XYZ file of C-alpha atoms in Angstrom:
684
model
C -61.337 -227.574 -21.530
C -65.009 -227.682 -23.392
C -65.641 -225.034 -21.633
C -66.676 -226.763 -18.196
C -65.642 -224.403 -15.136
C -62.714 -226.603 -13.409
C -65.655 -228.316 -11.016
C -67.313 -229.592 -13.577
C -64.220 -230.647 -15.343
C -63.022 -232.229 -11.901
C -66.668 -234.404 -11.840
C -65.985 -235.631 -16.016
C -62.652 -236.987 -14.648
C -64.908 -238.904 -11.618
C -67.429 -240.480 -14.446
C -64.546 -241.311 -16.474
C -61.794 -242.810 -13.531
C -65.591 -245.124 -12.659
C -66.364 -246.122 -16.655
C -62.080 -247.218 -16.604
C -62.876 -248.875 -12.902
C -65.922 -250.499 -14.415
C -64.262 -251.638 -17.473
C -62.342 -253.172 -15.020
C -64.414 -254.756 -12.942
C -65.825 -256.219 -15.855
C -62.740 -257.977 -17.002
C -61.833 -259.517 -13.401
C -66.105 -260.607 -12.830
C -65.634 -262.488 -16.330
C -62.476 -264.776 -15.417
C -64.483 -264.430 -12.271
C -67.376 -266.461 -13.730
C -65.211 -268.263 -15.408
C -63.536 -270.194 -12.103
C -67.169 -270.336 -11.231
C -68.317 -272.073 -14.073
C -65.328 -274.509 -14.218
C -65.696 -275.124 -10.589
C -68.886 -276.455 -11.457
C -68.133 -278.906 -14.236
C -65.591 -280.152 -11.689
C -66.471 -283.410 -9.791
C -63.657 -285.088 -9.368
C -61.625 -282.918 -7.198
C -60.940 -285.086 -3.782
C -63.330 -282.965 -0.923
C -62.090 -281.691 2.474
C -62.595 -283.175 5.560
C -64.259 -281.348 8.420
C -63.157 -277.944 9.144
C -62.368 -278.960 13.342
C -62.697 -282.471 13.869
C -65.963 -281.906 16.597
C -65.465 -284.762 19.879
C -69.615 -285.133 19.031
C -71.083 -286.691 16.511
C -70.090 -285.284 12.935
C -71.182 -286.469 8.970
C -67.798 -286.854 8.237
C -66.365 -285.594 4.816
C -68.440 -282.613 3.346
C -69.838 -284.481 0.444
C -69.252 -283.562 -3.505
C -72.374 -285.098 -5.434
C -75.030 -284.052 -7.964
C -78.753 -283.463 -5.597
C -80.270 -285.781 -6.203
C -83.895 -283.602 -4.542
C -86.226 -284.104 -6.694
C -87.468 -281.504 -10.143
C -89.928 -280.522 -8.610
C -89.964 -280.526 -4.980
C -90.119 -276.891 -3.280
C -87.215 -275.353 -1.442
C -88.245 -273.891 1.495
C -86.320 -270.439 2.070
C -86.647 -268.005 5.638
C -84.329 -265.057 5.339
C -85.103 -262.400 7.902
C -84.485 -258.865 6.321
C -84.846 -255.311 7.422
C -84.188 -251.977 5.791
C -82.834 -250.480 3.772
C -79.752 -252.110 3.716
C -80.603 -255.620 3.956
C -82.643 -255.068 1.361
C -80.238 -254.184 -1.380
C -78.217 -257.224 0.241
C -80.660 -259.976 0.427
C -80.834 -259.683 -3.415
C -77.424 -260.233 -3.532
C -77.798 -263.327 -1.978
C -81.485 -264.568 -4.302
C -79.829 -263.389 -7.392
C -77.201 -266.180 -5.925
C -79.845 -268.836 -5.154
C -81.356 -268.225 -9.208
C -78.760 -268.463 -10.813
C -77.423 -272.088 -9.725
C -81.211 -272.907 -8.453
C -83.380 -276.303 -10.614
C -85.758 -276.281 -8.235
C -88.819 -274.317 -7.086
C -88.269 -271.608 -4.757
C -90.750 -270.495 -1.463
C -89.089 -267.741 0.337
C -90.441 -266.370 3.707
C -88.623 -263.489 4.276
C -89.289 -261.760 7.669
C -89.096 -257.786 7.308
C -90.367 -254.714 8.795
C -92.105 -252.481 7.440
C -90.275 -250.708 5.447
C -88.406 -253.918 3.968
C -91.713 -255.061 3.103
C -92.356 -252.433 0.724
C -88.702 -252.325 -0.966
C -89.085 -256.657 -1.202
C -92.622 -257.112 -1.837
C -92.630 -254.521 -5.150
C -89.563 -255.923 -6.218
C -90.127 -258.664 -6.202
C -94.412 -258.433 -7.855
C -92.049 -256.655 -11.312
C -89.431 -259.022 -11.124
C -91.923 -262.203 -12.217
C -89.359 -264.955 -11.679
C -91.753 -267.291 -12.570
C -89.316 -270.431 -10.350
C -89.596 -268.583 -7.093
C -93.478 -267.555 -4.624
C -92.615 -265.331 -2.603
C -94.328 -264.987 1.321
C -94.276 -261.742 3.777
C -94.541 -261.830 7.854
C -94.497 -258.487 9.060
C -92.107 -258.740 12.356
C -92.913 -256.239 13.688
C -95.216 -258.444 14.701
C -92.568 -260.902 16.907
C -90.551 -258.448 17.970
C -91.677 -257.988 21.261
C -91.263 -261.370 21.841
C -87.172 -260.339 21.578
C -87.298 -256.499 21.965
C -86.379 -257.568 26.293
C -83.022 -259.167 25.103
C -79.942 -256.776 25.828
C -78.046 -256.742 22.878
C -74.921 -255.601 20.954
C -74.694 -256.722 17.989
C -75.439 -254.209 14.578
C -77.862 -256.240 13.731
C -80.344 -254.594 16.614
C -83.581 -256.423 17.738
C -83.573 -258.419 13.395
C -80.647 -259.845 14.664
C -82.654 -261.731 17.724
C -85.787 -263.271 15.315
C -84.783 -266.095 13.621
C -85.225 -266.933 16.820
C -88.602 -267.148 16.584
C -88.976 -268.879 12.518
C -90.682 -271.836 14.255
C -93.636 -269.428 15.933
C -93.486 -266.990 12.282
C -93.604 -269.349 10.001
C -97.066 -270.842 8.882
C -97.198 -274.293 11.111
C -97.549 -276.310 7.728
C -94.581 -275.560 6.324
C -91.938 -278.612 8.875
C -88.296 -277.021 7.339
C -86.918 -274.524 5.891
C -83.688 -273.350 5.211
C -82.673 -269.776 7.306
C -79.923 -267.220 5.794
C -78.830 -264.024 6.434
C -78.457 -261.911 4.334
C -74.606 -261.233 3.505
C -74.257 -264.997 1.914
C -74.003 -266.023 -0.969
C -74.293 -269.654 -2.584
C -71.652 -270.465 -5.619
C -73.531 -274.128 -5.352
C -77.680 -275.416 -5.983
C -79.873 -274.377 -2.594
C -80.691 -278.036 -3.483
C -78.032 -279.590 -2.334
C -78.287 -278.348 1.217
C -81.940 -279.063 1.351
C -80.799 -282.816 0.634
C -79.267 -283.042 3.458
C -81.969 -282.340 5.116
C -82.326 -286.454 4.818
C -79.151 -287.115 7.242
C -81.446 -285.430 10.830
C -81.461 -287.530 12.477
C -84.770 -288.142 14.092
C -83.534 -286.173 17.149
C -81.894 -283.322 15.453
C -83.809 -280.347 14.635
C -81.489 -277.825 13.314
C -77.424 -277.915 11.257
C -75.429 -275.814 11.434
C -71.945 -275.135 10.585
C -69.346 -275.195 13.264
C -67.730 -271.721 13.722
C -65.576 -270.911 12.475
C -63.172 -268.364 14.940
C -61.885 -268.909 18.221
C -64.145 -266.183 19.455
C -66.680 -269.184 21.607
C -62.739 -270.196 23.267
C -62.304 -267.033 24.511
C -59.379 -266.078 23.004
C -59.291 -263.123 21.597
C -58.927 -260.712 23.929
C -57.283 -260.246 28.002
C -60.942 -260.554 30.103
C -62.431 -261.974 27.198
C -66.258 -263.421 28.330
C -68.670 -265.318 24.847
C -71.011 -266.820 25.876
C -71.907 -270.504 26.481
C -71.098 -273.047 23.584
C -70.018 -276.707 22.562
C -66.608 -276.492 21.407
C -65.784 -273.951 18.724
C -69.352 -272.960 19.367
C -71.600 -272.676 15.827
C -72.923 -269.657 13.217
C -75.917 -269.377 12.503
C -75.704 -268.185 8.903
C -77.015 -270.638 7.643
C -79.154 -273.109 9.617
C -80.979 -275.603 8.310
C -84.413 -275.884 10.676
C -86.800 -278.563 11.243
C -88.796 -276.379 12.561
C -91.970 -279.062 13.208
C -89.575 -280.806 15.557
C -88.724 -277.822 17.422
C -92.787 -277.336 18.082
C -93.562 -281.021 19.190
C -89.978 -279.577 21.733
C -91.884 -276.794 23.224
C -89.378 -274.205 20.668
C -90.217 -271.042 21.937
C -90.469 -272.043 26.019
C -87.197 -273.520 25.877
C -85.281 -270.661 24.354
C -87.045 -268.774 27.118
C -85.908 -270.748 30.188
C -82.223 -270.341 29.398
C -81.223 -266.765 27.716
C -83.007 -265.495 30.771
C -80.660 -267.623 32.852
C -77.059 -266.652 30.977
C -78.500 -262.726 31.361
C -78.220 -263.264 34.938
C -74.210 -262.570 34.400
C -73.723 -262.486 29.999
C -76.025 -259.400 30.949
C -76.273 -258.526 26.987
C -75.833 -260.747 23.748
C -72.530 -260.009 21.729
C -73.650 -262.235 18.796
C -77.506 -261.480 18.538
C -80.173 -264.972 17.992
C -75.620 -266.536 17.464
C -75.052 -266.654 21.548
C -78.403 -268.154 22.355
C -78.833 -270.293 19.792
C -74.922 -271.926 21.641
C -76.287 -272.109 24.351
C -79.386 -273.627 24.385
C -76.603 -276.307 22.044
C -74.236 -276.741 25.094
C -76.932 -277.576 27.360
C -78.676 -279.944 24.314
C -76.056 -281.087 21.676
C -78.314 -283.677 20.743
C -80.928 -280.890 18.695
C -77.313 -279.971 16.203
C -75.995 -281.259 12.599
C -72.883 -280.447 11.765
C -72.987 -279.429 8.552
C -70.176 -279.377 6.379
C -67.226 -276.125 6.956
C -68.042 -275.564 2.682
C -72.259 -274.202 3.778
C -70.575 -271.398 5.813
C -67.225 -270.265 4.995
C -67.069 -267.729 7.439
C -64.794 -264.408 6.468
C -64.680 -262.648 10.015
C -62.285 -260.296 11.645
C -61.148 -263.230 13.127
C -61.486 -266.075 10.573
C -59.657 -270.234 10.058
C -61.594 -270.461 6.933
C -58.816 -271.183 4.535
C -58.604 -274.092 7.220
C -62.031 -275.508 5.846
C -60.741 -276.282 2.195
C -58.149 -276.156 -0.257
C -59.276 -275.232 -3.720
C -61.807 -271.735 -3.119
C -63.387 -273.910 -6.003
C -64.798 -276.103 -3.471
C -67.182 -273.917 -1.484
C -70.626 -273.687 -1.501
C -72.361 -270.842 0.331
C -69.270 -267.620 1.609
C -70.679 -265.652 4.992
C -69.314 -262.235 4.340
C -70.449 -262.019 8.547
C -67.803 -259.098 9.757
C -69.192 -255.028 9.854
C -66.468 -254.558 7.608
C -68.150 -256.364 5.212
C -65.510 -257.239 1.689
C -63.046 -255.069 3.127
C -61.815 -257.960 5.222
C -58.759 -260.508 5.202
C -58.615 -263.670 3.478
C -55.554 -264.691 0.952
C -58.517 -265.866 -1.747
C -60.922 -262.661 -0.650
C -60.841 -261.516 -4.564
C -61.373 -264.297 -5.334
C -64.768 -264.352 -2.975
C -65.130 -260.550 -4.064
C -65.752 -261.447 -7.294
C -67.951 -264.084 -7.123
C -69.710 -261.144 -5.230
C -69.520 -258.716 -7.573
C -70.637 -261.549 -10.238
C -74.211 -260.973 -9.001
C -74.604 -257.935 -7.259
C -73.948 -256.407 -10.930
C -75.154 -259.410 -12.440
C -78.135 -258.738 -15.245
C -81.687 -259.639 -13.277
C -83.582 -259.772 -15.471
C -81.248 -263.097 -17.271
C -82.644 -265.217 -13.806
C -86.640 -265.275 -14.550
C -86.420 -268.370 -16.358
C -88.775 -271.280 -16.467
C -88.706 -274.851 -14.930
C -90.351 -277.197 -17.437
C -92.819 -280.187 -16.121
C -92.951 -279.036 -13.056
C -96.437 -276.848 -13.680
C -96.602 -274.591 -11.280
C -95.362 -270.978 -12.313
C -98.068 -269.261 -12.774
C -98.740 -266.794 -16.309
C -98.167 -262.939 -14.249
C -100.431 -260.322 -15.490
C -97.786 -258.563 -17.867
C -97.235 -262.327 -19.797
C -101.241 -262.618 -20.274
C -101.541 -258.710 -21.458
C -98.105 -259.907 -23.928
C -99.098 -262.952 -25.479
C -102.293 -260.238 -26.371
C -100.115 -258.680 -28.798
C -99.946 -259.172 -32.279
C -95.915 -259.410 -32.999
C -95.874 -258.378 -37.152
C -97.683 -254.833 -36.265
C -95.097 -252.431 -37.202
C -95.550 -251.323 -33.765
C -94.641 -253.800 -31.346
C -91.811 -252.670 -29.202
C -93.967 -249.851 -28.326
C -96.767 -251.920 -27.133
C -94.709 -253.704 -25.721
C -93.557 -251.021 -23.679
C -96.752 -249.482 -22.383
C -97.829 -253.355 -20.810
C -93.628 -254.372 -19.987
C -93.694 -254.300 -15.967
C -90.067 -253.210 -15.258
C -88.034 -254.709 -12.180
C -88.576 -251.449 -9.327
C -86.364 -250.736 -6.413
C -87.964 -249.262 -4.917
C -85.974 -246.485 -1.423
C -82.102 -248.013 -3.107
C -81.203 -245.990 0.325
C -82.519 -244.268 3.664
C -85.187 -242.282 3.194
C -85.962 -240.639 6.140
C -88.897 -237.348 5.981
C -92.354 -236.543 7.761
C -93.757 -233.715 5.150
C -94.410 -231.187 7.284
C -97.420 -230.252 9.700
C -99.076 -227.803 8.055
C -100.684 -229.417 4.734
C -99.266 -228.050 1.717
C -95.526 -229.535 1.775
C -94.689 -230.443 -1.636
C -92.385 -233.243 -3.060
C -89.543 -232.698 -6.600
C -91.060 -235.197 -9.060
C -87.990 -235.639 -12.259
C -86.684 -238.791 -13.819
C -83.158 -239.726 -15.128
C -81.024 -242.791 -16.573
C -76.641 -243.109 -15.893
C -75.713 -239.714 -18.083
C -77.428 -237.462 -16.275
C -76.501 -238.063 -12.790
C -74.396 -235.688 -12.325
C -76.716 -233.396 -12.320
C -78.242 -234.170 -8.724
C -76.065 -232.904 -6.797
C -76.844 -229.258 -8.459
C -80.559 -229.786 -7.883
C -80.355 -230.761 -4.456
C -78.746 -226.818 -4.354
C -81.561 -225.461 -5.203
C -83.918 -227.019 -4.005
C -83.728 -228.015 -0.266
C -87.141 -229.528 0.184
C -88.829 -233.946 0.172
C -87.383 -235.496 -3.763
C -88.890 -238.577 -5.541
C -86.412 -239.340 -8.239
C -87.011 -242.814 -10.238
C -83.558 -243.935 -11.489
C -83.210 -245.769 -14.807
C -80.637 -247.971 -14.935
C -78.805 -251.482 -14.829
C -77.441 -253.545 -12.213
C -73.822 -252.704 -12.720
C -75.046 -248.702 -13.606
C -77.734 -248.890 -10.069
C -73.712 -249.614 -8.214
C -71.724 -247.097 -9.961
C -74.829 -244.308 -8.629
C -74.294 -246.492 -5.166
C -70.966 -245.628 -5.216
C -71.797 -242.192 -6.192
C -73.865 -241.023 -4.215
C -72.167 -242.380 -1.176
C -68.859 -240.511 -1.770
C -71.437 -237.126 -2.386
C -70.598 -235.381 -0.096
C -74.381 -233.526 -0.757
C -76.260 -236.475 -1.311
C -74.739 -237.376 1.396
C -76.192 -235.297 3.580
C -79.868 -235.852 2.820
C -81.775 -238.448 3.787
C -85.091 -236.645 2.479
C -84.440 -238.219 -0.993
C -86.004 -240.934 -2.042
C -83.845 -242.821 -4.326
C -86.038 -245.394 -7.149
C -83.724 -248.277 -9.072
C -85.614 -249.382 -12.553
C -83.756 -251.592 -13.471
C -82.778 -251.413 -17.797
C -85.302 -253.567 -19.745
C -86.045 -252.977 -23.472
C -84.895 -250.212 -26.632
C -87.290 -246.982 -25.648
C -86.224 -244.486 -21.911
C -89.516 -245.363 -20.302
C -89.991 -242.063 -19.745
C -93.694 -241.831 -18.487
C -93.278 -244.919 -16.318
C -90.452 -243.802 -14.283
C -92.552 -240.811 -13.588
C -95.579 -243.659 -12.121
C -92.696 -244.757 -9.722
C -91.278 -241.163 -8.467
C -95.183 -240.014 -7.373
C -96.369 -242.889 -6.048
C -93.519 -243.036 -3.505
C -94.674 -239.111 -2.240
C -95.256 -238.782 1.205
C -96.437 -235.167 0.903
C -100.087 -233.718 0.345
C -98.401 -232.011 -3.554
C -96.095 -232.377 -6.135
C -93.935 -230.791 -8.333
C -93.714 -232.438 -11.780
C -90.181 -231.414 -13.622
C -87.262 -232.520 -15.568
C -84.068 -233.816 -13.826
C -82.388 -231.497 -16.818
C -84.070 -227.899 -14.623
C -82.290 -226.730 -11.496
C -85.421 -224.824 -9.964
C -85.134 -221.232 -9.041
C -83.543 -220.356 -4.763
C -86.067 -220.821 -3.257
C -88.648 -221.767 -5.283
C -89.944 -224.336 -2.270
C -91.196 -222.344 0.400
C -92.884 -219.739 -2.486
C -94.333 -223.238 -3.743
C -95.896 -224.073 -0.230
C -96.467 -220.483 0.297
C -98.699 -220.306 -2.677
C -100.308 -223.806 -2.497
C -102.259 -222.658 0.465
C -103.243 -219.109 -0.725
C -104.572 -220.259 -3.723
C -106.308 -222.700 -2.383
C -104.942 -226.841 -4.507
C -106.708 -228.472 -1.825
C -110.269 -227.498 -2.715
C -110.621 -227.050 -6.048
C -108.632 -228.403 -9.296
C -105.884 -226.262 -9.702
C -102.467 -226.752 -12.019
C -99.638 -224.015 -10.445
C -97.592 -223.117 -13.551
C -94.025 -223.150 -12.231
C -92.869 -220.695 -16.061
C -89.661 -222.910 -17.622
C -86.771 -221.284 -19.589
C -83.299 -222.370 -20.977
C -80.003 -222.155 -21.637
C -77.475 -222.500 -24.263
C -74.518 -222.054 -22.202
C -73.105 -223.990 -19.939
C -71.226 -221.318 -17.469
C -73.593 -219.354 -16.675
C -74.024 -217.490 -13.377
C -77.848 -219.016 -12.522
C -80.829 -215.799 -12.001
C -81.245 -215.597 -7.933
C -84.099 -212.470 -8.713
C -87.279 -212.356 -11.348
C -85.438 -209.312 -12.256
C -83.127 -210.869 -12.649
C -83.353 -213.288 -14.520
C -85.639 -210.980 -17.247
C -82.231 -209.090 -17.592
C -80.458 -212.305 -18.388
C -83.462 -212.563 -20.837
C -83.544 -209.394 -22.164
C -79.946 -209.625 -22.765
C -79.903 -213.439 -25.007
C -77.891 -215.553 -21.716
C -81.711 -217.070 -21.776
C -84.374 -217.707 -23.418
C -88.040 -219.370 -22.851
C -88.747 -222.961 -22.854
C -87.863 -224.207 -26.448
C -88.434 -220.409 -28.105
C -86.850 -222.169 -30.819
C -87.683 -225.418 -31.689
C -90.929 -226.196 -30.097
C -92.946 -222.626 -29.474
C -95.973 -224.474 -28.682
C -95.362 -226.328 -25.572
C -94.992 -223.382 -23.547
C -96.599 -220.480 -25.748
C -99.871 -221.092 -23.466
C -97.418 -219.716 -20.703
C -97.989 -216.495 -22.213
C -93.847 -215.499 -21.056
C -95.096 -211.611 -22.720
C -97.843 -211.118 -19.274
C -95.454 -213.520 -17.024
C -92.824 -210.546 -17.217
C -95.159 -207.245 -15.241
C -97.350 -210.431 -13.395
C -97.533 -209.568 -9.608
C -100.116 -212.077 -8.549
C -101.375 -215.577 -10.118
C -103.006 -215.322 -13.437
C -105.768 -217.926 -15.184
C -104.754 -219.495 -18.864
C -107.039 -221.530 -21.499
C -105.647 -224.955 -22.041
C -104.328 -224.851 -26.023
C -103.438 -228.404 -27.713
C -99.441 -229.252 -26.974
C -98.728 -227.665 -24.237
C -97.295 -229.286 -21.214
C -95.929 -227.728 -18.643
C -94.406 -228.385 -15.837
C -96.240 -227.480 -13.285
C -97.694 -228.574 -8.882
C -101.081 -230.020 -8.734
C -101.907 -232.470 -5.160
C -100.857 -235.340 -5.630
C -103.221 -237.671 -6.482
C -103.776 -236.906 -10.182
C -104.137 -239.199 -12.992
C -100.659 -241.256 -14.097
C -98.736 -240.421 -16.557
C -99.825 -243.434 -20.196
C -97.233 -245.593 -20.422
C -98.000 -246.388 -24.331
C -95.336 -242.861 -24.540
C -91.690 -243.984 -24.411
C -88.897 -242.565 -25.527
C -88.931 -238.598 -27.458
C -92.358 -237.794 -27.988
C -95.891 -236.529 -26.513
C -94.839 -238.096 -22.816
C -95.375 -234.492 -20.003
C -98.785 -233.749 -23.503
C -100.428 -236.277 -23.172
C -100.683 -236.026 -18.486
C -102.420 -232.331 -19.466
C -104.469 -232.707 -21.435
C -105.950 -235.615 -19.213
C -105.960 -232.925 -16.835
C -107.721 -230.190 -18.709
C -110.440 -233.444 -19.627
C -110.603 -233.660 -15.642
C -111.015 -230.166 -15.520
C -108.106 -228.702 -14.245
C -107.288 -224.382 -14.274
C -104.616 -224.080 -15.191
C -102.789 -221.046 -12.992
C -99.714 -219.454 -13.677
C -97.402 -218.768 -10.998
C -95.696 -214.601 -11.227
C -93.064 -215.504 -8.610
C -91.564 -218.884 -10.162
C -89.001 -220.248 -12.784
C -86.862 -222.964 -13.895
C -84.169 -222.906 -16.066
C -83.225 -226.134 -18.725
C -79.589 -226.688 -18.097
C -77.545 -227.432 -22.054
C -76.553 -231.318 -22.233
C -75.845 -233.584 -24.372
C -79.328 -235.394 -26.701
C -80.927 -237.561 -25.480
C -80.345 -241.510 -27.364
C -84.574 -241.320 -27.994
C -84.414 -238.497 -29.764
C -82.360 -239.431 -32.091
C -83.924 -242.544 -32.730
C -87.719 -240.494 -33.409
C -85.581 -237.914 -35.506
C -83.964 -240.604 -37.787
C -86.868 -242.846 -37.812
C -89.509 -242.588 -39.782
C -91.365 -245.323 -38.447
C -91.123 -244.487 -34.838
C -92.535 -240.910 -36.217
C -95.098 -243.402 -38.260
C -96.126 -245.490 -34.378
C -96.408 -242.230 -32.245
C -98.823 -240.508 -34.406
C -100.828 -243.413 -33.856
C -100.268 -243.505 -30.195
C -101.246 -240.038 -29.809
C -104.637 -240.556 -32.888
C -105.614 -243.765 -30.269
C -105.126 -241.636 -26.352
C -107.071 -238.538 -27.703
C -110.330 -241.455 -28.661
C -109.630 -242.636 -25.914
C -109.960 -239.826 -23.700
C -112.713 -238.378 -25.315
C -114.193 -242.046 -24.910
C -113.425 -241.493 -21.022
C -114.547 -238.410 -20.626
C -117.366 -237.882 -23.290
C -114.965 -234.168 -24.181
C -114.970 -233.952 -27.981
C -111.505 -232.745 -28.379
C -110.346 -230.712 -31.306
C -107.147 -230.696 -32.791
C -104.700 -232.883 -34.874
C -102.680 -235.664 -33.838
C-alpha cells in the first residue's frame, strides 16, 4: 500500500497502534489527574490507622492536615542514584515532588559518574527556580560498603544510604531520604513537618514493612535478617543527621553489620537489612511514620491494609523488581498516578516561589530579558538563547573508542516522525552513533518502549540517545547537533542527518581514510558525496559502480539537484564519477556538504533554527578557520524520501520567516568576518 514494503507497512501499523495507545493513555491520565485534584481538595475524609499496631511507641492515627512548614523553609531531600535506568527513575520522582511542592527544595544527589553527568546537565538545562541541587560522587564512599556481600538487584549502590551522615555536609542537620522508585501524591513539606515530632533520642523515621518478609513466613527455610516486629522499609526515611553523627553512626552500623554477617553471610535487601538490625538492638532510634508515607507495592505486599481510600495515600513505592507489573487491587490507579508524572511536561514545573528571595536569575533568563519582544524576529532570537531541558544517555551506553586513534562517531538528530529511520541507519553503520532526539516527555516514553522492543536497537550499546525536550515553536536543529557533538568520545565525527543511509562499509572506509589523509595533524574536512532517491522502495547500491549505474538509469540523483544545486555543486560530482583518489575542492557560498572532521571543531550556530542556513553557516565557519575540503572517491550516502518537515512548510508559507532568516544571515556573516578578520564576497 502506498508503495510500502510489507515490513514498512507493519512498521506504519506499529506507529499507528502506538498513537492509539497513547490517546487511550492520555484519557486514563486525565481521569487519574481528576482523582488527584479531588483528593487534594478533600479534607474531611476519615483518616486511617497505622498498618499494624506495633507493640512499641507509635504515632497513632495518620495526620491529615495541611503542612504548616514556613513557606520559605528549605526542604532537603537526599537520593542515591546510579546508572542510566536510575537516572530516568529519579526524574519522575522529582517531577512528582515539584508538582505539589510549595517550599524551596534542595536535592542532594549521591550519584555515580554516569548519573552525575546526566543529572548535572538535566538540572542545569531544566532551570527550576525553586530547586537547588548538590552532587556527591558515590565512588568516593563505595569502599565504605563494598565489603558487604549483597544479593539485592540494586548492587553496591543499594548500601550507600548507610553513609549519608558522612557524605552530606556537616552543616546539614536533617534530610528526607528517598529511593528513586517512589512517587509523591502530596506536598513533601507535610513529611518534612514530621521531623518536629521526633523525640530527642529518635534519629530515624520509617514506615513499617508491609509484607511478612522479616517475619520469615514467606517460604520454607526463609531466614531474614533480625528486625523489630515486621521490620521497616527504607524507601522513605527521615534522617536526623546530626543526632546520628553524635551517636558515632559510622562505627555503630559497621559493628552490627559485621556481627550479623557472620551468620547471615549477605544482605538480601541491601541497606534495609542493616537498618533493621540496628533498630532491633537500638529501638529507641526509630520513629514510626504513618504507613501512607510509604505504601509498598512489593511482590508480597499487604499494603491494602494501610488505607481505605487510595486518595489517602502520600507516597507510593514501587519496591518490586517487577515495578509497575506488581499485583494490587488499585494498581491501575497507582500506575496512572505514576504515568501522569512520567509523561508530564517538565517545563511546566518551572514555578517561581514569590516572597522567598531565594531564586536566582539564570543566565538564560538574563539573556532573554535583553531581547526586544517587539522585534518581528523575536521568536528566532529567543530560540538562539534558549537553553532546552536535556537528558543525556536516555538508554545504556557502553563504548570504548578503538585503540588505533582513528575512530569516528556518526552524529545526527531527529524528531518523533523520523524515529523509524533509526533501525535502517543501524543496519548500515556498525560504528558508534550519537543521536539527539527532540521530543515531548510523552514521546520520550514512546521512544523508550520502541527502542527496548526493537531487536536491532536493543542489541546495540554503542548508540548514545540524548533527549532534548520540546519547547518553543521552532525545531532547534543546531542546538540538537551541538548536544550530539558534545557527547562524542571518539577523536572524529561524521556529521550527517537521520534521513541519509551510509553505504555499507562506510565506517571502516572512513577510519582508513582518516589515517591515510592525516586528519590528526591537518585542518581537513572529508566530504562524503550525497545522493537521493524519490522512491520508497529501492535496492540500495552495494558499491560505487552500482550507484553510478542507478544514476544513469535515473533511480538516483545527486542530492538536491532539482531544487538547491548550490548546496552540493562544489563536490564536483562529474569528477567524482571517475576519481580513484581523494581530491581537493574549493568552498563556495551556500555549500553544505556532509563531512568527517575532528570532534574539536566549532559548534553549530544556534541562531539558525528550523529550515535554512543551519549547515551552511557551520561549513562557512570551517572555511573561515582555514579548513581544506577533500572529497572521498569511494564513499557515498543516500537520502531516503519522507514527508516534508513542518519547518520547511513554515519557510515556504511565511514571508516574515524568510525575511528574518535573511536578517540572521547578514548578522552571522558580519560576526564571522569580525571574528576571523576575513571578508566573504557573497550575497546574503
